[in-house]
GROMACS .gro file of C-alpha atoms in nm:
model
  254
    1UNK     CA    1   0.547   0.141  -1.090
    2UNK     CA    2   0.795   0.372  -1.252
    3UNK     CA    3   1.078   0.236  -1.458
    4UNK     CA    4   1.336   0.453  -1.278
    5UNK     CA    5   1.608   0.247  -1.113
    6UNK     CA    6   1.578   0.285  -0.737
    7UNK     CA    7   1.714   0.038  -0.484
    8UNK     CA    8   1.536  -0.025  -0.155
    9UNK     CA    9   1.683  -0.197   0.153
   10UNK     CA   10   1.486  -0.435   0.372
   11UNK     CA   11   1.572  -0.598   0.704
   12UNK     CA   12   1.397  -0.923   0.801
   13UNK     CA   13   1.406  -0.990   1.176
   14UNK     CA   14   1.325  -1.323   1.343
   15UNK     CA   15   1.274  -1.663   1.189
   16UNK     CA   16   0.980  -1.852   1.345
   17UNK     CA   17   0.725  -1.930   1.079
   18UNK     CA   18   0.883  -1.704   0.816
   19UNK     CA   19   0.996  -1.871   0.495
   20UNK     CA   20   1.319  -1.683   0.427
   21UNK     CA   21   1.378  -1.860   0.097
   22UNK     CA   22   1.035  -1.754  -0.028
   23UNK     CA   23   1.099  -1.393   0.077
   24UNK     CA   24   1.438  -1.386  -0.095
   25UNK     CA   25   1.293  -1.533  -0.413
   26UNK     CA   26   1.006  -1.284  -0.407
   27UNK     CA   27   1.243  -0.994  -0.345
   28UNK     CA   28   1.437  -1.093  -0.656
   29UNK     CA   29   1.114  -1.050  -0.855
   30UNK     CA   30   1.006  -0.722  -0.694
   31UNK     CA   31   0.922  -0.429  -0.924
   32UNK     CA   32   1.234  -0.250  -0.796
   33UNK     CA   33   1.577  -0.375  -0.684
   34UNK     CA   34   1.526  -0.487  -0.325
   35UNK     CA   35   1.828  -0.568  -0.109
   36UNK     CA   36   1.732  -0.803   0.174
   37UNK     CA   37   1.938  -0.843   0.491
   38UNK     CA   38   1.848  -1.079   0.774
   39UNK     CA   39   1.891  -1.074   1.150
   40UNK     CA   40   1.800  -1.368   1.371
   41UNK     CA   41   1.815  -1.178   1.702
   42UNK     CA   42   1.713  -0.839   1.836
   43UNK     CA   43   2.070  -0.734   1.927
   44UNK     CA   44   2.187  -0.815   1.576
   45UNK     CA   45   1.890  -0.632   1.422
   46UNK     CA   46   1.951  -0.324   1.637
   47UNK     CA   47   2.319  -0.320   1.541
   48UNK     CA   48   2.239  -0.350   1.171
   49UNK     CA   49   1.980  -0.072   1.192
   50UNK     CA   50   2.227   0.158   1.367
   51UNK     CA   51   2.493   0.095   1.103
   52UNK     CA   52   2.294   0.151   0.785
   53UNK     CA   53   1.988   0.298   0.617
   54UNK     CA   54   1.685   0.074   0.572
   55UNK     CA   55   1.357   0.149   0.402
   56UNK     CA   56   1.152  -0.143   0.534
   57UNK     CA   57   1.171  -0.373   0.837
   58UNK     CA   58   0.978  -0.702   0.851
   59UNK     CA   59   0.939  -0.822   1.209
   60UNK     CA   60   0.824  -1.172   1.301
   61UNK     CA   61   0.547  -1.141   1.559
   62UNK     CA   62   0.692  -1.446   1.736
   63UNK     CA   63   0.976  -1.233   1.875
   64UNK     CA   64   0.963  -1.189   2.253
   65UNK     CA   65   0.808  -0.858   2.359
   66UNK     CA   66   1.135  -0.713   2.491
   67UNK     CA   67   1.314  -0.800   2.168
   68UNK     CA   68   1.031  -0.646   1.967
   69UNK     CA   69   1.054  -0.320   2.162
   70UNK     CA   70   1.431  -0.307   2.122
   71UNK     CA   71   1.410  -0.339   1.745
   72UNK     CA   72   1.124  -0.092   1.702
   73UNK     CA   73   1.288   0.166   1.930
   74UNK     CA   74   1.605   0.145   1.723
   75UNK     CA   75   1.407   0.171   1.400
   76UNK     CA   76   1.215   0.477   1.522
   77UNK     CA   77   1.542   0.645   1.624
   78UNK     CA   78   1.689   0.620   1.274
   79UNK     CA   79   1.742   0.949   1.091
   80UNK     CA   80   1.492   0.829   0.831
   81UNK     CA   81   1.279   0.569   1.012
   82UNK     CA   82   1.194   0.261   0.806
   83UNK     CA   83   0.839   0.140   0.749
   84UNK     CA   84   0.791  -0.138   1.005
   85UNK     CA   85   0.564  -0.432   0.915
   86UNK     CA   86   0.474  -0.706   1.160
   87UNK     CA   87   0.439  -1.052   1.008
   88UNK     CA   88   0.164  -1.254   1.175
   89UNK     CA   89  -0.024  -1.578   1.124
   90UNK     CA   90  -0.352  -1.423   1.241
   91UNK     CA   91  -0.417  -1.055   1.173
   92UNK     CA   92  -0.716  -1.046   1.408
   93UNK     CA   93  -0.478  -1.068   1.705
   94UNK     CA   94  -0.352  -0.718   1.635
   95UNK     CA   95  -0.612  -0.441   1.659
   96UNK     CA   96  -0.488  -0.082   1.657
   97UNK     CA   97  -0.255   0.004   1.944
   98UNK     CA   98  -0.130  -0.346   2.022
   99UNK     CA   99   0.208  -0.314   1.851
  100UNK     CA  100   0.451  -0.035   1.767
  101UNK     CA  101   0.443  -0.102   1.394
  102UNK     CA  102   0.323   0.081   1.086
  103UNK     CA  103   0.130  -0.220   0.958
  104UNK     CA  104   0.072  -0.590   1.001
  105UNK     CA  105   0.067  -0.842   0.717
  106UNK     CA  106   0.001  -1.212   0.703
  107UNK     CA  107   0.305  -1.437   0.696
  108UNK     CA  108   0.327  -1.558   0.336
  109UNK     CA  109   0.254  -1.929   0.308
  110UNK     CA  110   0.322  -1.959  -0.065
  111UNK     CA  111   0.535  -1.800  -0.335
  112UNK     CA  112   0.248  -1.589  -0.470
  113UNK     CA  113   0.176  -1.447  -0.124
  114UNK     CA  114   0.545  -1.365  -0.076
  115UNK     CA  115   0.546  -1.179  -0.408
  116UNK     CA  116   0.238  -0.980  -0.304
  117UNK     CA  117   0.409  -0.890   0.023
  118UNK     CA  118   0.721  -0.768  -0.156
  119UNK     CA  119   0.510  -0.560  -0.391
  120UNK     CA  120   0.332  -0.406  -0.092
  121UNK     CA  121   0.667  -0.331   0.072
  122UNK     CA  122   0.781  -0.144  -0.238
  123UNK     CA  123   0.457   0.056  -0.245
  124UNK     CA  124   0.515   0.180   0.111
  125UNK     CA  125   0.831   0.356  -0.001
  126UNK     CA  126   0.818   0.412  -0.378
  127UNK     CA  127   0.544   0.620  -0.543
  128UNK     CA  128   0.253   0.430  -0.692
  129UNK     CA  129   0.133   0.576  -1.020
  130UNK     CA  130  -0.216   0.704  -0.954
  131UNK     CA  131  -0.470   0.838  -1.205
  132UNK     CA  132  -0.743   1.064  -1.068
  133UNK     CA  133  -1.058   1.094  -1.280
  134UNK     CA  134  -1.317   1.361  -1.193
  135UNK     CA  135  -1.507   1.608  -1.412
  136UNK     CA  136  -1.480   1.886  -1.150
  137UNK     CA  137  -1.149   2.082  -1.156
  138UNK     CA  138  -1.218   2.197  -0.801
  139UNK     CA  139  -1.270   1.842  -0.678
  140UNK     CA  140  -0.956   1.725  -0.859
  141UNK     CA  141  -0.756   1.995  -0.681
  142UNK     CA  142  -0.904   1.898  -0.344
  143UNK     CA  143  -0.846   1.525  -0.393
  144UNK     CA  144  -0.493   1.589  -0.517
  145UNK     CA  145  -0.417   1.783  -0.199
  146UNK     CA  146  -0.562   1.502   0.013
  147UNK     CA  147  -0.363   1.237  -0.174
  148UNK     CA  148  -0.046   1.442  -0.132
  149UNK     CA  149  -0.097   1.426   0.246
  150UNK     CA  150  -0.112   1.045   0.249
  151UNK     CA  151   0.158   0.853   0.433
  152UNK     CA  152   0.207   0.652   0.114
  153UNK     CA  153   0.390   0.815  -0.178
  154UNK     CA  154   0.188   0.860  -0.497
  155UNK     CA  155   0.268   1.010  -0.836
  156UNK     CA  156  -0.058   1.171  -0.947
  157UNK     CA  157  -0.190   1.220  -1.299
  158UNK     CA  158  -0.538   1.352  -1.365
  159UNK     CA  159  -0.811   1.379  -1.626
  160UNK     CA  160  -1.170   1.497  -1.643
  161UNK     CA  161  -1.360   1.213  -1.811
  162UNK     CA  162  -1.382   0.838  -1.846
  163UNK     CA  163  -1.283   0.808  -2.211
  164UNK     CA  164  -0.971   1.016  -2.160
  165UNK     CA  165  -0.887   0.797  -1.860
  166UNK     CA  166  -0.915   0.479  -2.067
  167UNK     CA  167  -0.687   0.630  -2.332
  168UNK     CA  168  -0.428   0.732  -2.072
  169UNK     CA  169  -0.432   0.387  -1.915
  170UNK     CA  170  -0.390   0.226  -2.258
  171UNK     CA  171  -0.080   0.440  -2.319
  172UNK     CA  172   0.089   0.411  -1.979
  173UNK     CA  173   0.118   0.197  -1.670
  174UNK     CA  174  -0.089   0.296  -1.367
  175UNK     CA  175  -0.116   0.114  -1.035
  176UNK     CA  176  -0.429   0.282  -0.896
  177UNK     CA  177  -0.725   0.478  -1.034
  178UNK     CA  178  -0.940   0.711  -0.822
  179UNK     CA  179  -1.259   0.732  -1.027
  180UNK     CA  180  -1.558   0.963  -0.976
  181UNK     CA  181  -1.893   0.785  -0.982
  182UNK     CA  182  -2.103   1.066  -1.134
  183UNK     CA  183  -1.951   1.206  -1.455
  184UNK     CA  184  -2.109   1.325  -1.781
  185UNK     CA  185  -2.059   1.104  -2.083
  186UNK     CA  186  -1.893   0.781  -1.973
  187UNK     CA  187  -1.975   0.766  -1.603
  188UNK     CA  188  -1.773   0.596  -1.333
  189UNK     CA  189  -1.941   0.255  -1.350
  190UNK     CA  190  -1.923   0.243  -1.731
  191UNK     CA  191  -1.556   0.346  -1.721
  192UNK     CA  192  -1.487   0.084  -1.455
  193UNK     CA  193  -1.659  -0.189  -1.655
  194UNK     CA  194  -1.444  -0.113  -1.959
  195UNK     CA  195  -1.134  -0.087  -1.742
  196UNK     CA  196  -1.197  -0.431  -1.595
  197UNK     CA  197  -1.201  -0.568  -1.949
  198UNK     CA  198  -0.885  -0.394  -2.072
  199UNK     CA  199  -0.675  -0.359  -1.754
  200UNK     CA  200  -0.808  -0.604  -1.495
  201UNK     CA  201  -0.514  -0.575  -1.254
  202UNK     CA  202  -0.541  -0.201  -1.186
  203UNK     CA  203  -0.678  -0.116  -0.842
  204UNK     CA  204  -0.984   0.109  -0.871
  205UNK     CA  205  -1.127   0.333  -0.599
  206UNK     CA  206  -1.472   0.480  -0.668
  207UNK     CA  207  -1.540   0.829  -0.525
  208UNK     CA  208  -1.884   0.984  -0.487
  209UNK     CA  209  -2.085   1.243  -0.295
  210UNK     CA  210  -2.404   1.044  -0.358
  211UNK     CA  211  -2.551   0.940  -0.025
  212UNK     CA  212  -2.756   0.655  -0.172
  213UNK     CA  213  -2.642   0.332   0.001
  214UNK     CA  214  -2.694   0.139  -0.322
  215UNK     CA  215  -2.416   0.332  -0.494
  216UNK     CA  216  -2.140   0.145  -0.314
  217UNK     CA  217  -2.304  -0.189  -0.392
  218UNK     CA  218  -2.322  -0.103  -0.762
  219UNK     CA  219  -1.959   0.009  -0.759
  220UNK     CA  220  -1.846  -0.314  -0.592
  221UNK     CA  221  -2.048  -0.522  -0.836
  222UNK     CA  222  -1.879  -0.341  -1.125
  223UNK     CA  223  -1.538  -0.436  -0.985
  224UNK     CA  224  -1.431  -0.152  -0.757
  225UNK     CA  225  -1.159  -0.248  -0.509
  226UNK     CA  226  -1.254   0.028  -0.266
  227UNK     CA  227  -1.507   0.305  -0.215
  228UNK     CA  228  -1.475   0.660  -0.078
  229UNK     CA  229  -1.769   0.884  -0.001
  230UNK     CA  230  -1.701   1.257  -0.036
  231UNK     CA  231  -1.594   1.447   0.161
  232UNK     CA  232  -1.304   1.228   0.268
  233UNK     CA  233  -0.974   1.301   0.439
  234UNK     CA  234  -0.610   1.181   0.437
  235UNK     CA  235  -0.685   0.917   0.703
  236UNK     CA  236  -0.962   0.777   0.483
  237UNK     CA  237  -0.727   0.759   0.185
  238UNK     CA  238  -0.460   0.590   0.396
  239UNK     CA  239  -0.711   0.329   0.514
  240UNK     CA  240  -0.800   0.254   0.152
  241UNK     CA  241  -0.436   0.234   0.042
  242UNK     CA  242  -0.346   0.001   0.330
  243UNK     CA  243  -0.618  -0.232   0.207
  244UNK     CA  244  -0.514  -0.208  -0.158
  245UNK     CA  245  -0.158  -0.298  -0.058
  246UNK     CA  246  -0.272  -0.597   0.149
  247UNK     CA  247  -0.166  -0.440   0.477
  248UNK     CA  248  -0.352  -0.374   0.801
  249UNK     CA  249  -0.280  -0.043   0.976
  250UNK     CA  250  -0.167  -0.032   1.336
  251UNK     CA  251  -0.162   0.265   1.566
  252UNK     CA  252   0.157   0.292   1.766
  253UNK     CA  253   0.137   0.152   2.115
  254UNK     CA  254   0.112   0.406   2.394
   0.00000   0.00000   0.00000
């Protein structure tokens, strides 16, 4: 994350099964200032949304359906609609199209899970620092265009080889690396192996046009968090980023 001071506003709606204290404590440790407001009822949530700007809304899935619809309708009608995340005990209950929400996340049961959720919330609204590594200038331009069309904001840097990537990562903070599998010199797997030793927390997405099914297995074994086979599209990138952020996408109902 960038060091620029940016404040985000979050509204937490509903209370059943949501540890508010854990969320507040996690928000205080978020990578950016995160102001958290709370609303126990749908009428209160709708009123708060109408009165002020919010970047993120966390909605307890235990809310009655009519209350849920009231809150989401109000959120969608905002001049700048917030990113709406449903909090659920069981993510399998919510396949695409079952809720009008941008994503569903598991209700945090511990402090560490609450911190991960807050970090994901920030990443939905504040650019993640992303390093793209590919030896082809044409492919870098194409992937950059695709990344720029993602629903998630990203601040993109780029380089053409693995060693340069390792040097850039050593000098600066990156959240995500999109790494080509086939590169001259230090290839993708070798770069990833070194990266896992020096910067184990960075999320790494391996990209390749190689149709061999064993390529993905080798990439996963080397420590890749996700895998994209070229050609890929903005929806494919979004699906990967949802997963990296610990969120599950949801198509809007209707």
